[in-house]
Short mmCIF file of C-alpha atoms in Angstrom, two decimals:
data_model
loop_
_atom_site.label_atom_id
_atom_site.label_comp_id
_atom_site.label_asym_id
_atom_site.label_seq_id
_atom_site.Cartn_x
_atom_site.Cartn_y
_atom_site.Cartn_z
CA MET P 1 0.01 -0.03 -0.03
CA LEU P 2 2.93 2.36 0.64
CA LYS P 3 3.95 2.12 -3.00
CA LYS P 4 0.45 3.01 -4.16
CA LEU P 5 0.38 6.02 -1.65
CA LEU P 6 3.79 7.13 -2.90
CA LYS P 7 2.48 7.03 -6.51
CA ARG P 8 -0.50 9.05 -5.52
CA ASP P 9 1.40 11.60 -3.59
CA LEU P 10 4.09 11.93 -6.22
CA THR P 11 1.55 12.59 -9.01
CA ALA P 12 -0.22 15.15 -6.86
CA THR P 13 2.96 17.05 -5.82
CA SER P 14 4.61 16.79 -9.33
CA ARG P 15 1.79 19.00 -10.52
CA LEU P 16 3.25 21.84 -8.22
CA PHE P 17 6.96 20.98 -8.17
CA VAL P 18 7.64 20.18 -11.86
CA PRO P 19 6.56 23.61 -13.29
CA MET P 20 8.37 25.41 -10.46
CA LEU P 21 11.68 23.51 -11.17
CA LEU P 22 11.16 23.90 -14.95
CA VAL P 23 10.93 27.66 -14.60
CA TYR P 24 13.94 27.59 -12.34
CA VAL P 25 15.96 25.58 -14.93
CA THR P 26 14.91 27.96 -17.71
CA ALA P 27 15.75 31.02 -15.65
CA SER P 28 19.32 29.45 -14.94
CA LEU P 29 19.79 29.06 -18.74
CA ILE P 30 18.83 32.64 -19.34
CA ALA P 31 21.10 33.80 -16.61
CA LYS P 32 23.91 31.79 -18.16
CA GLY P 33 23.16 33.24 -21.65
CA LEU P 34 23.14 36.76 -20.28
CA LEU P 35 26.44 36.13 -18.43
CA GLU P 36 28.13 34.81 -21.63
CA LEU P 37 26.82 37.85 -23.54
CA PHE P 38 28.05 40.22 -20.85
CA ILE P 39 31.60 38.59 -20.82
CA SER P 40 31.78 38.49 -24.66
CA ALA P 41 30.95 42.16 -24.80
CA GLY P 42 34.37 42.78 -23.17
CA PRO P 43 35.75 44.97 -20.29
CA GLU P 44 34.06 48.15 -21.55
CA THR P 45 30.65 46.75 -20.69
CA SER P 46 30.30 48.89 -17.60
CA GLY P 47 30.87 52.00 -19.96
CA GLY P 48 28.21 54.15 -21.63
CA GLY P 49 25.71 53.61 -24.44
CA ALA P 50 24.16 50.24 -25.40
CA ILE P 51 26.57 48.19 -23.53
CA SER P 52 25.69 49.84 -20.13
CA LEU P 53 22.12 48.87 -20.94
CA LEU P 54 23.33 45.26 -21.20
CA PHE P 55 25.07 45.76 -17.77
CA ILE P 56 21.86 46.94 -16.14
CA LEU P 57 19.89 44.11 -17.72
CA VAL P 58 22.43 41.56 -16.48
CA PHE P 59 22.50 43.10 -13.03
CA MET P 60 18.73 43.24 -12.72
CA TYR P 61 18.32 39.73 -14.04
CA ALA P 62 21.01 38.47 -11.63
CA ALA P 63 19.10 40.01 -8.77
CA MET P 64 15.86 38.50 -9.84
CA PHE P 65 17.48 35.11 -10.40
CA ILE P 66 18.78 35.16 -6.86
CA LEU P 67 15.45 36.10 -5.58
CA TYR P 68 13.85 33.27 -7.49
CA LEU P 69 16.29 30.91 -5.96
CA VAL P 70 15.26 31.91 -2.51
CA ALA P 71 11.65 31.81 -3.59
CA CYS P 72 12.04 28.20 -4.85
CA ILE P 73 13.35 27.05 -1.44
CA LEU P 74 10.43 28.83 0.18
CA MET P 75 7.98 27.36 -2.28
CA THR P 76 9.34 23.86 -1.61
CA VAL P 77 8.33 24.22 1.98
CA ILE P 78 5.06 25.90 1.08
CA PHE P 79 4.07 23.15 -1.43
CA ILE P 80 4.86 20.45 1.16
CA ILE P 81 2.67 22.18 3.75
CA TYR P 82 -0.16 22.91 1.24
CA ASP P 83 -0.24 19.23 0.03
CA PHE P 84 -0.38 17.93 3.69
CA TYR P 85 -3.08 20.42 4.73
CA LYS P 86 -5.19 19.80 1.65
CA THR P 87 -4.95 15.98 1.61
CA MET P 88 -4.85 15.26 5.35
CA ILE P 89 -7.19 17.93 6.86
CA LYS P 90 -9.34 19.69 4.24
CA GLU P 91 -11.69 18.33 1.73
CA GLU P 92 -9.45 15.73 0.14
CA SER P 93 -8.89 14.19 3.57
CA TYR P 94 -12.33 12.59 2.97
CA LEU P 95 -10.63 10.32 0.47
CA THR P 96 -7.16 10.03 2.22
CA HIS P 97 -8.52 8.91 5.60
CA THR P 98 -11.07 6.31 4.03
CA LEU P 99 -8.42 4.61 2.10
CA PRO P 100 -7.62 1.20 3.51
CA VAL P 101 -4.31 2.17 4.84
CA SER P 102 -2.79 2.93 8.35
CA SER P 103 -1.97 6.44 9.51
CA LYS P 104 1.76 5.33 9.56
CA GLN P 105 1.66 4.48 5.94
CA LEU P 106 0.03 7.86 5.21
CA LEU P 107 2.62 9.74 7.14
CA ASN P 108 5.55 7.73 5.78
CA SER P 109 4.35 8.48 2.20
CA LYS P 110 4.08 12.20 2.99
CA MET P 111 7.56 12.25 4.56
CA ILE P 112 9.28 10.39 1.83
CA ILE P 113 7.70 12.56 -0.89
CA ALA P 114 8.55 15.77 1.08
CA PHE P 115 12.19 14.56 1.49
CA PHE P 116 12.39 13.65 -2.21
CA TRP P 117 11.38 17.12 -3.39
CA GLN P 118 13.65 18.80 -0.93
CA CYS P 119 16.58 16.82 -2.36
CA VAL P 120 15.48 17.37 -5.97
CA THR P 121 15.25 21.17 -5.25
CA MET P 122 18.81 21.15 -3.70
CA LEU P 123 20.14 19.10 -6.57
CA VAL P 124 18.65 21.36 -9.20
CA THR P 125 20.08 24.42 -7.39
CA ILE P 126 23.57 22.83 -7.21
CA VAL P 127 23.41 21.82 -10.85
CA SER P 128 22.29 25.29 -11.94
CA VAL P 129 25.15 26.94 -9.98
CA PHE P 130 27.72 24.57 -11.69
CA MET P 131 26.04 25.28 -15.03
CA PHE P 132 26.32 28.98 -14.41
CA MET P 133 30.08 28.66 -13.67
CA ALA P 134 30.75 26.18 -16.59
CA GLY P 135 33.30 27.37 -19.06
CA HIS P 136 34.84 29.80 -16.66
CA ILE P 137 35.96 27.62 -13.70
CA ASN P 138 37.24 24.04 -14.36
CA VAL P 139 37.14 21.00 -12.01
CA GLY P 140 40.83 21.50 -11.12
CA GLN P 141 40.19 25.05 -9.90
CA ILE P 142 37.18 23.93 -7.88
CA LYS P 143 39.25 21.06 -6.27
CA GLU P 144 42.07 23.54 -5.57
CA PHE P 145 39.50 25.85 -4.01
CA PHE P 146 38.15 23.32 -1.76
CA ALA P 147 41.47 21.46 -1.06
CA PRO P 148 42.33 23.34 2.21
CA VAL P 149 38.83 22.80 3.49
CA PHE P 150 38.99 19.04 2.92
CA ARG P 151 42.54 18.85 4.40
CA GLU P 152 41.18 20.52 7.58
CA ILE P 153 37.98 18.74 7.85
CA PRO P 154 38.20 14.97 8.53
CA TYR P 155 35.97 12.72 6.29
CA SER P 156 34.08 11.52 9.36
CA TYR P 157 33.17 15.12 10.31
CA LEU P 158 31.67 15.58 6.75
CA VAL P 159 29.54 12.52 7.11
CA LEU P 160 28.40 13.73 10.48
CA SER P 161 27.44 16.99 8.94
CA ALA P 162 25.58 15.30 6.17
CA VAL P 163 23.64 13.13 8.65
CA SER P 164 22.91 16.27 10.62
CA LEU P 165 21.59 18.03 7.51
CA VAL P 166 19.32 15.03 6.54
CA LEU P 167 17.98 14.86 10.07
CA SER P 168 17.30 18.60 10.14
CA LEU P 169 15.31 18.29 6.89
CA ILE P 170 13.20 15.48 8.36
CA CYS P 171 12.71 17.26 11.66
CA GLY P 172 11.70 20.51 9.88
CA THR P 173 9.12 18.71 7.80
CA LEU P 174 7.77 16.84 10.83
CA THR P 175 7.44 20.05 12.78
CA PHE P 176 5.00 21.23 10.15
CA PHE P 177 3.13 17.96 10.10
CA VAL P 178 2.82 17.64 13.91
CA SER P 179 1.61 21.27 14.09
CA MET P 180 -1.09 20.60 11.59
CA ALA P 181 -2.04 17.35 13.15
CA ILE P 182 -2.42 19.01 16.47
CA GLY P 183 -4.16 22.07 14.84
CA HIS P 184 -6.78 19.87 13.10
CA LEU P 185 -8.12 18.78 16.53
CA ASN P 186 -9.67 22.22 16.67
CA GLY P 187 -12.20 21.37 13.91
CA LYS P 188 -13.47 24.92 13.46
CA HIS P 189 -10.13 26.78 13.05
CA PRO P 190 -7.52 24.11 12.15
CA LEU P 191 -5.30 26.61 10.12
CA ILE P 192 -5.00 29.20 12.81
CA THR P 193 -4.44 26.60 15.46
CA SER P 194 -1.86 24.93 13.38
CA ILE P 195 0.04 28.21 13.04
CA GLY P 196 -0.19 28.82 16.75
CA VAL P 197 1.01 25.32 17.57
CA TYR P 198 3.98 25.66 15.04
CA THR P 199 4.93 29.04 16.63
CA GLY P 200 4.88 27.59 20.05
CA ILE P 201 6.90 24.55 19.13
CA ARG P 202 9.56 26.81 17.36
CA ILE P 203 9.77 28.98 20.38
CA VAL P 204 10.35 26.09 22.71
CA MET P 205 12.85 24.47 20.31
CA ASP P 206 14.76 27.77 19.80
CA VAL P 207 14.83 28.50 23.54
CA ALA P 208 15.97 24.94 24.33
CA SER P 209 18.58 25.29 21.58
CA ALA P 210 19.94 28.48 22.95
CA VAL P 211 20.09 27.17 26.49
CA PHE P 212 21.80 24.01 25.19
CA THR P 213 24.35 26.11 23.23
CA VAL P 214 25.14 28.33 26.20
CA PHE P 215 25.60 25.45 28.52
CA PHE P 216 27.68 23.48 26.08
CA PHE P 217 29.81 26.35 24.79
CA ASP P 218 32.14 26.57 27.70
CA ASN P 219 32.81 22.81 27.75
CA LYS P 220 33.08 22.77 23.89
CA ILE P 221 35.97 25.38 24.00
CA LYS P 222 37.76 23.33 26.69
CA TYR P 223 37.41 20.11 24.71
CA THR P 224 38.60 21.82 21.56
CA ILE P 225 41.67 23.25 23.20
CA SER P 226 42.47 19.95 25.03
CA SER P 227 42.07 17.77 21.85
CA ALA P 228 44.14 20.22 19.78
CA SER P 229 46.81 20.38 22.46
CA TYR P 230 46.90 16.63 22.78
CA ALA P 231 47.24 16.22 18.99
CA ASN P 232 49.78 18.85 18.26
CA GLY P 233 51.63 19.79 21.48
CA HIS P 234 50.35 23.18 21.38
CA VAL P 235 47.01 25.05 21.04
CA THR P 236 46.34 25.10 17.30
CA ALA P 237 43.13 25.37 15.40
CA ASN P 238 41.99 22.14 13.74
CA ILE P 239 38.72 22.90 15.24
CA TYR P 240 36.86 20.41 13.10
CA ALA P 241 38.85 17.48 14.35
CA SER P 242 38.30 18.34 17.94
CA TYR P 243 36.38 16.13 20.25
CA GLY P 244 34.30 19.06 21.31
CA ASN P 245 32.90 19.50 17.83
CA TYR P 246 32.17 15.84 17.45
CA ILE P 247 30.39 15.63 20.77
CA TRP P 248 28.49 18.84 19.89
CA ASN P 249 27.37 17.35 16.55
CA ILE P 250 26.56 13.97 17.85
CA LEU P 251 24.49 15.49 20.70
CA SER P 252 22.77 17.82 18.31
CA CYS P 253 21.97 14.76 16.00
CA LEU P 254 20.66 12.81 19.01
CA CYS P 255 18.40 15.79 20.05
CA THR P 256 17.05 15.96 16.43
CA VAL P 257 16.48 12.15 16.33
CA ALA P 258 14.50 12.45 19.70
CA LEU P 259 12.39 15.23 18.19
CA ILE P 260 11.82 13.27 14.98
CA VAL P 261 10.68 10.22 16.98
CA CYS P 262 8.40 12.35 19.19
CA PHE P 263 6.86 14.33 16.39
CA TYR P 264 6.39 11.21 14.25
CA TRP P 265 4.69 9.46 17.11
CA VAL P 266 2.38 12.27 18.01
CA THR P 267 1.38 12.85 14.34
CA GLN P 268 0.60 9.27 13.52
CA TYR P 269 -1.17 8.87 16.90
CA ILE P 270 -3.47 11.75 16.37
CA PHE P 271 -4.51 10.66 12.93
CA ALA P 272 -5.01 7.01 14.18
CA LYS P 273 -6.78 7.55 17.48
CA LYS P 274 -8.00 11.23 17.63
CA ILE P 275 -8.96 12.03 13.95
CA ASN P 276 -11.44 14.88 13.71
CA ILE P 277 -12.29 15.74 10.09
CA GLU P 278 -15.11 18.17 10.63
CA MET A 1 -24.34 -13.62 11.95
CA THR A 2 -21.95 -10.83 12.71
CA PRO A 3 -23.76 -7.46 12.47
CA VAL A 4 -22.34 -5.34 9.62
CA PHE A 5 -22.60 -2.23 11.81
CA GLU A 6 -22.72 -2.12 15.57
CA CYS A 7 -22.30 0.82 17.93
CA SER A 8 -22.48 0.64 21.64
CA HIS A 9 -23.03 3.67 23.90
CA ILE A 10 -21.46 6.03 21.24
CA THR A 11 -21.13 9.60 22.34
CA LYS A 12 -19.52 12.40 20.24
CA HIS A 13 -18.84 15.92 21.57
CA TYR A 14 -17.80 18.89 19.50
CA GLY A 15 -16.28 21.05 22.29
CA ALA A 16 -19.14 21.31 24.95
CA LYS A 17 -21.86 20.36 22.51
CA ALA A 18 -23.03 16.80 22.20
CA ALA A 19 -23.68 15.75 18.56
CA LEU A 20 -24.43 12.20 19.57
CA SER A 21 -25.54 10.93 23.01
CA ASP A 22 -25.36 7.28 24.02
CA ILE A 23 -26.17 5.78 20.58
CA ASN A 24 -26.83 1.97 20.47
CA LEU A 25 -27.56 0.74 17.00
CA THR A 26 -27.00 -2.70 15.15
CA LEU A 27 -27.55 -3.30 11.52
CA GLU A 28 -27.61 -6.73 9.92
CA PRO A 29 -26.27 -7.52 6.48
CA GLY A 30 -28.36 -7.24 3.36
CA ARG A 31 -30.62 -4.34 4.49
CA ILE A 32 -31.27 -0.78 3.22
CA VAL A 33 -31.49 1.52 6.15
CA GLY A 34 -32.63 5.06 6.21
CA LEU A 35 -30.87 7.34 8.69
CA LEU A 36 -33.41 9.95 9.08
CA GLY A 37 -33.54 13.18 10.92
CA PRO A 38 -33.58 16.93 10.49
CA ASN A 39 -30.44 18.98 10.00
CA GLY A 40 -28.14 18.89 12.95
CA SER A 41 -29.54 15.69 14.31
CA GLY A 42 -26.20 13.91 14.14
CA LYS A 43 -26.63 11.90 10.83
CA THR A 44 -23.36 13.09 9.21
CA THR A 45 -21.45 12.64 12.55
CA LEU A 46 -22.62 8.99 12.90
CA ILE A 47 -21.61 8.22 9.30
CA LYS A 48 -18.30 9.90 9.67
CA LEU A 49 -17.65 7.84 12.76
CA ALA A 50 -18.29 4.65 10.80
CA ALA A 51 -16.14 5.93 7.85
CA GLY A 52 -13.16 6.62 10.23
CA LEU A 53 -13.21 10.42 9.82
CA LEU A 54 -14.11 11.03 13.41
CA THR A 55 -13.24 9.51 16.73
CA PRO A 56 -16.04 8.91 19.29
CA THR A 57 -15.74 10.68 22.60
CA SER A 58 -16.86 7.39 24.20
CA GLY A 59 -18.37 4.09 23.22
CA THR A 60 -17.37 1.53 20.64
CA LEU A 61 -18.16 1.10 16.98
CA THR A 62 -17.47 -1.91 14.90
CA ILE A 63 -17.92 -2.79 11.20
CA CYS A 64 -18.33 -6.51 10.51
CA GLY A 65 -16.98 -7.17 14.02
CA GLU A 66 -13.80 -5.10 13.51
CA THR A 67 -12.88 -1.70 15.21
CA ILE A 68 -12.41 1.10 12.75
CA GLY A 69 -9.13 0.89 10.94
CA PRO A 70 -7.72 -0.06 7.44
CA LEU A 71 -9.60 -3.36 7.39
CA THR A 72 -12.94 -1.76 7.99
CA LYS A 73 -12.13 0.95 5.37
CA SER A 74 -11.65 -1.80 2.78
CA LYS A 75 -15.22 -3.01 3.53
CA VAL A 76 -16.93 0.33 3.63
CA SER A 77 -17.84 2.54 0.61
CA TYR A 78 -18.45 5.99 1.69
CA LEU A 79 -20.24 8.73 -0.30
CA PRO A 80 -19.55 12.00 1.66
CA ASP A 81 -21.81 15.16 1.42
CA LYS A 82 -18.67 16.98 0.09
CA ASP A 83 -16.90 17.11 -3.11
CA TYR A 84 -13.66 15.54 -2.06
CA LEU A 85 -11.88 14.77 -5.33
CA SER A 86 -8.93 16.79 -6.72
CA GLY A 87 -10.10 19.00 -9.63
CA TRP A 88 -6.87 18.44 -11.58
CA MET A 89 -7.47 14.70 -11.89
CA SER A 90 -9.26 13.28 -14.95
CA VAL A 91 -12.23 10.85 -14.32
CA SER A 92 -10.04 7.94 -15.62
CA GLN A 93 -7.22 8.86 -13.11
CA VAL A 94 -9.67 8.72 -10.18
CA ILE A 95 -10.96 5.42 -11.40
CA ASP A 96 -7.38 4.05 -11.53
CA LEU A 97 -6.80 5.48 -7.97
CA PHE A 98 -9.85 3.56 -6.69
CA HIS A 99 -8.88 0.48 -8.55
CA ASP A 100 -5.40 0.66 -6.98
CA PHE A 101 -6.60 0.95 -3.41
CA TYR A 102 -9.85 -0.96 -3.23
CA GLU A 103 -9.80 -4.68 -4.05
CA ASN A 104 -13.54 -4.68 -4.38
CA PHE A 105 -13.69 -1.91 -6.90
CA ASP A 106 -15.15 -2.98 -10.35
CA ARG A 107 -13.47 -0.72 -13.10
CA ASN A 108 -15.71 -2.14 -15.82
CA LYS A 109 -18.72 -1.32 -13.85
CA ALA A 110 -17.55 2.22 -13.39
CA TYR A 111 -16.75 2.71 -17.09
CA GLU A 112 -20.25 1.27 -18.06
CA MET A 113 -21.99 3.79 -15.79
CA LEU A 114 -19.88 6.66 -17.17
CA ASN A 115 -20.75 5.45 -20.69
CA ARG A 116 -24.52 5.47 -19.90
CA LEU A 117 -24.14 9.01 -18.64
CA GLN A 118 -22.02 10.05 -21.57
CA ILE A 119 -19.28 11.32 -19.33
CA ASP A 120 -15.95 11.37 -20.98
CA PRO A 121 -13.33 9.49 -18.76
CA GLY A 122 -10.55 11.76 -20.18
CA GLN A 123 -12.23 14.85 -18.93
CA LYS A 124 -10.68 16.69 -15.88
CA LEU A 125 -12.96 16.80 -12.87
CA LYS A 126 -12.76 20.60 -12.68
CA THR A 127 -14.23 20.83 -16.11
CA LEU A 128 -17.28 18.75 -15.22
CA SER A 129 -20.54 20.44 -14.04
CA LYS A 130 -21.40 20.12 -10.32
CA GLY A 131 -24.14 17.61 -11.11
CA ASN A 132 -21.70 15.45 -13.18
CA ARG A 133 -19.04 15.54 -10.49
CA GLU A 134 -21.64 14.31 -7.99
CA LYS A 135 -22.47 11.56 -10.41
CA VAL A 136 -18.83 10.62 -10.77
CA ILE A 137 -18.59 10.32 -6.95
CA LEU A 138 -21.73 8.18 -6.81
CA ILE A 139 -20.31 5.88 -9.56
CA LEU A 140 -17.06 5.49 -7.71
CA THR A 141 -18.97 4.67 -4.51
CA MET A 142 -21.38 2.13 -6.16
CA SER A 143 -18.68 0.39 -8.25
CA ARG A 144 -17.38 -1.24 -5.15
CA SER A 145 -18.82 -4.44 -3.82
CA ALA A 146 -18.78 -3.34 -0.27
CA ASP A 147 -20.18 -4.83 2.99
CA LEU A 148 -21.49 -1.40 4.08
CA TYR A 149 -22.33 1.63 1.91
CA LEU A 150 -22.40 4.84 3.84
CA LEU A 151 -24.40 7.37 1.78
CA ASP A 152 -24.51 10.84 3.27
CA GLU A 153 -27.34 12.92 1.73
CA PRO A 154 -26.86 11.40 -1.77
CA ILE A 155 -30.04 13.15 -3.01
CA GLY A 156 -29.71 16.41 -1.16
CA GLY A 157 -29.63 19.46 -3.40
CA VAL A 158 -30.51 17.76 -6.63
CA ASP A 159 -33.67 18.01 -8.77
CA PRO A 160 -36.23 15.16 -8.67
CA ALA A 161 -35.20 13.68 -11.97
CA ALA A 162 -31.65 13.38 -10.68
CA ARG A 163 -32.91 11.96 -7.47
CA ASP A 164 -34.51 9.10 -9.43
CA TYR A 165 -31.39 8.42 -11.33
CA ILE A 166 -29.28 8.39 -8.09
CA LEU A 167 -31.69 5.96 -6.34
CA GLN A 168 -31.84 3.75 -9.41
CA THR A 169 -28.03 3.67 -9.60
CA ILE A 170 -27.80 2.71 -6.02
CA LEU A 171 -30.39 0.03 -6.24
CA THR A 172 -29.01 -1.67 -9.47
CA ASN A 173 -25.36 -1.52 -8.37
CA TYR A 174 -25.00 -2.33 -4.69
CA ASN A 175 -23.74 -5.59 -3.38
CA GLU A 176 -27.00 -7.26 -2.22
CA ASN A 177 -25.25 -9.03 0.69
CA GLY A 178 -24.09 -5.71 1.98
CA THR A 179 -26.02 -3.06 3.85
CA ILE A 180 -26.76 0.48 2.81
CA LEU A 181 -27.00 3.25 5.43
CA ILE A 182 -28.50 6.24 3.66
CA SER A 183 -28.88 9.49 5.44
CA THR A 184 -31.43 11.99 4.27
CA HIS A 185 -34.21 14.24 5.32
CA LEU A 186 -36.12 13.76 1.97
CA ILE A 187 -38.11 10.76 3.25
CA SER A 188 -40.80 10.48 0.60
CA ASP A 189 -38.14 10.08 -2.13
CA VAL A 190 -36.36 7.21 -0.36
CA GLU A 191 -39.11 5.56 1.60
CA ARG A 192 -39.96 2.98 -1.18
CA ILE A 193 -36.47 1.52 -1.15
CA LEU A 194 -36.03 1.38 2.54
CA ASP A 195 -36.20 -1.84 4.70
CA GLU A 196 -35.49 -0.09 8.04
CA ALA A 197 -35.63 3.38 9.29
CA VAL A 198 -33.58 5.00 12.12
CA PHE A 199 -34.83 8.33 13.40
CA LEU A 200 -32.14 10.48 14.85
CA LYS A 201 -33.43 13.25 17.12
CA ASN A 202 -30.97 15.63 18.96
CA GLY A 203 -28.18 12.95 18.72
CA THR A 204 -30.22 10.04 20.03
CA VAL A 205 -31.99 7.19 18.36
CA SER A 206 -35.69 7.85 18.89
CA ILE A 207 -36.97 5.13 16.60
CA HIS A 208 -35.31 2.16 14.93
CA SER A 209 -37.75 -0.14 13.28
CA ALA A 210 -38.57 -2.05 9.94
CA VAL A 211 -40.38 0.08 7.55
CA ASP A 212 -43.27 -2.48 7.36
CA ASP A 213 -43.53 -2.50 11.19
CA ILE A 214 -43.75 1.42 11.20
CA ARG A 215 -46.64 1.16 8.75
CA ASN A 216 -48.37 -1.51 10.80
CA GLN A 217 -47.74 -0.03 14.22
CA TYR A 218 -48.31 3.60 13.52
CA GLN A 219 -50.77 3.33 10.50
CA LYS A 220 -48.68 5.83 8.88
CA SER A 221 -45.96 6.08 6.17
CA VAL A 222 -42.44 6.84 7.29
CA ASP A 223 -42.66 10.29 5.77
CA GLU A 224 -45.87 11.03 7.81
CA LEU A 225 -44.40 9.64 11.03
CA PHE A 226 -41.21 11.66 10.43
CA ARG A 227 -43.27 14.91 10.10
CA GLU A 228 -45.13 14.01 13.28
CA VAL A 229 -41.92 13.16 15.29
CA PHE A 230 -39.99 16.19 14.11
CA ALA A 231 -42.81 18.71 14.04
CA CYS A 232 -41.53 22.12 15.00
#
């Protein structure tokens, strides 16, 4: 049944995401074209006459392109929220919740599809940036640029950071889902209640995070210095390789996992045991 | 024989307001039951509880002996009083969706009914008239060989000719071993097809009886009795 749900959710969300990403790719191609035109026009581009018009055009387009990039990231989140709200709480929920599937399967499908589109949007963004730079920066230069970073940061730290990013994406999505699940219990004003719940959760999470950071910061510095001293004989700055940073990141990941488990359980419990589609 | 629908001491509150109070109701298989009551009497709430869209405040509700869950949803065919389909989907896409999820969905039967109504399966739902969209939802509901059909106001808000078509579609397509629970306040239109009637008044069952028994006991039609019971 999960496969069938994934098929349904992917079809429904493609209708929103595919046009958005197509526009994004087209905008990237236009940006690339304008950049090439600007470069081929030569160093006097910023001078007077027709060429300065091209400069203004390129500048304006570049600004719009960056705005659209930000909008794409925002729209990805908005589309995920919109799809969940429409199919799990509003009219279409009459079909969703009468399908012969469990609330866990429904939630799993929504989460997998949300994660999929977040990854696709990130991938398209990265590809478009590389496409933009193509012909002007080669792979060797990129390697050279990142070489010091990779020398400083151990591989295990990069893996930990990647895990942390994935967990943050899942947790972020689940924060929206759990807010809407709790909000739907107020049958008359589910949207306003969901926004209120989300704001409340964010405040609690941010305060907890700030307290955690302040508490940990002192220890983190100590760990960093002691690890660096131990490794090098004097206090140097391979901050990434320090125990402090590892502990910091592992604790942060564990907290995120705890939140994911909590939000997932609450969301599926509400739709399984407290459903209230008025 | 296991009842197809059984609720015991069901109560449902919306905030402080009780929509249903201590409902006890058992329906046997193979019956057409009218769930009758004025607006706000709790008909839709009871149907939504059985469909799994609401959770009772207290009490138990079973379908074919099972508590509400994925298994009961595979046995229940529900016609809501709302247009719940995505407008961007074509009729054939919705049929594929139902065929994917419900093992008891008969795709051929659905296409036959669409053909009789001259509804193009390739048409997007948002381009259909309101009446045709309602007919598509009815076709989806009645193309399933379900144990329990929950039909919430299927003839509300349509003209008399359409009412006849809807009732005819229900009668000619339902699984005869299954039970139909049909909620309405248009008694005179449905009375002829009912085996049993359940009167809901202020969230409680005031009468549950076979239609023939009502006629014998009260010497009245169901419609006449309804008007008497619910007189303002």
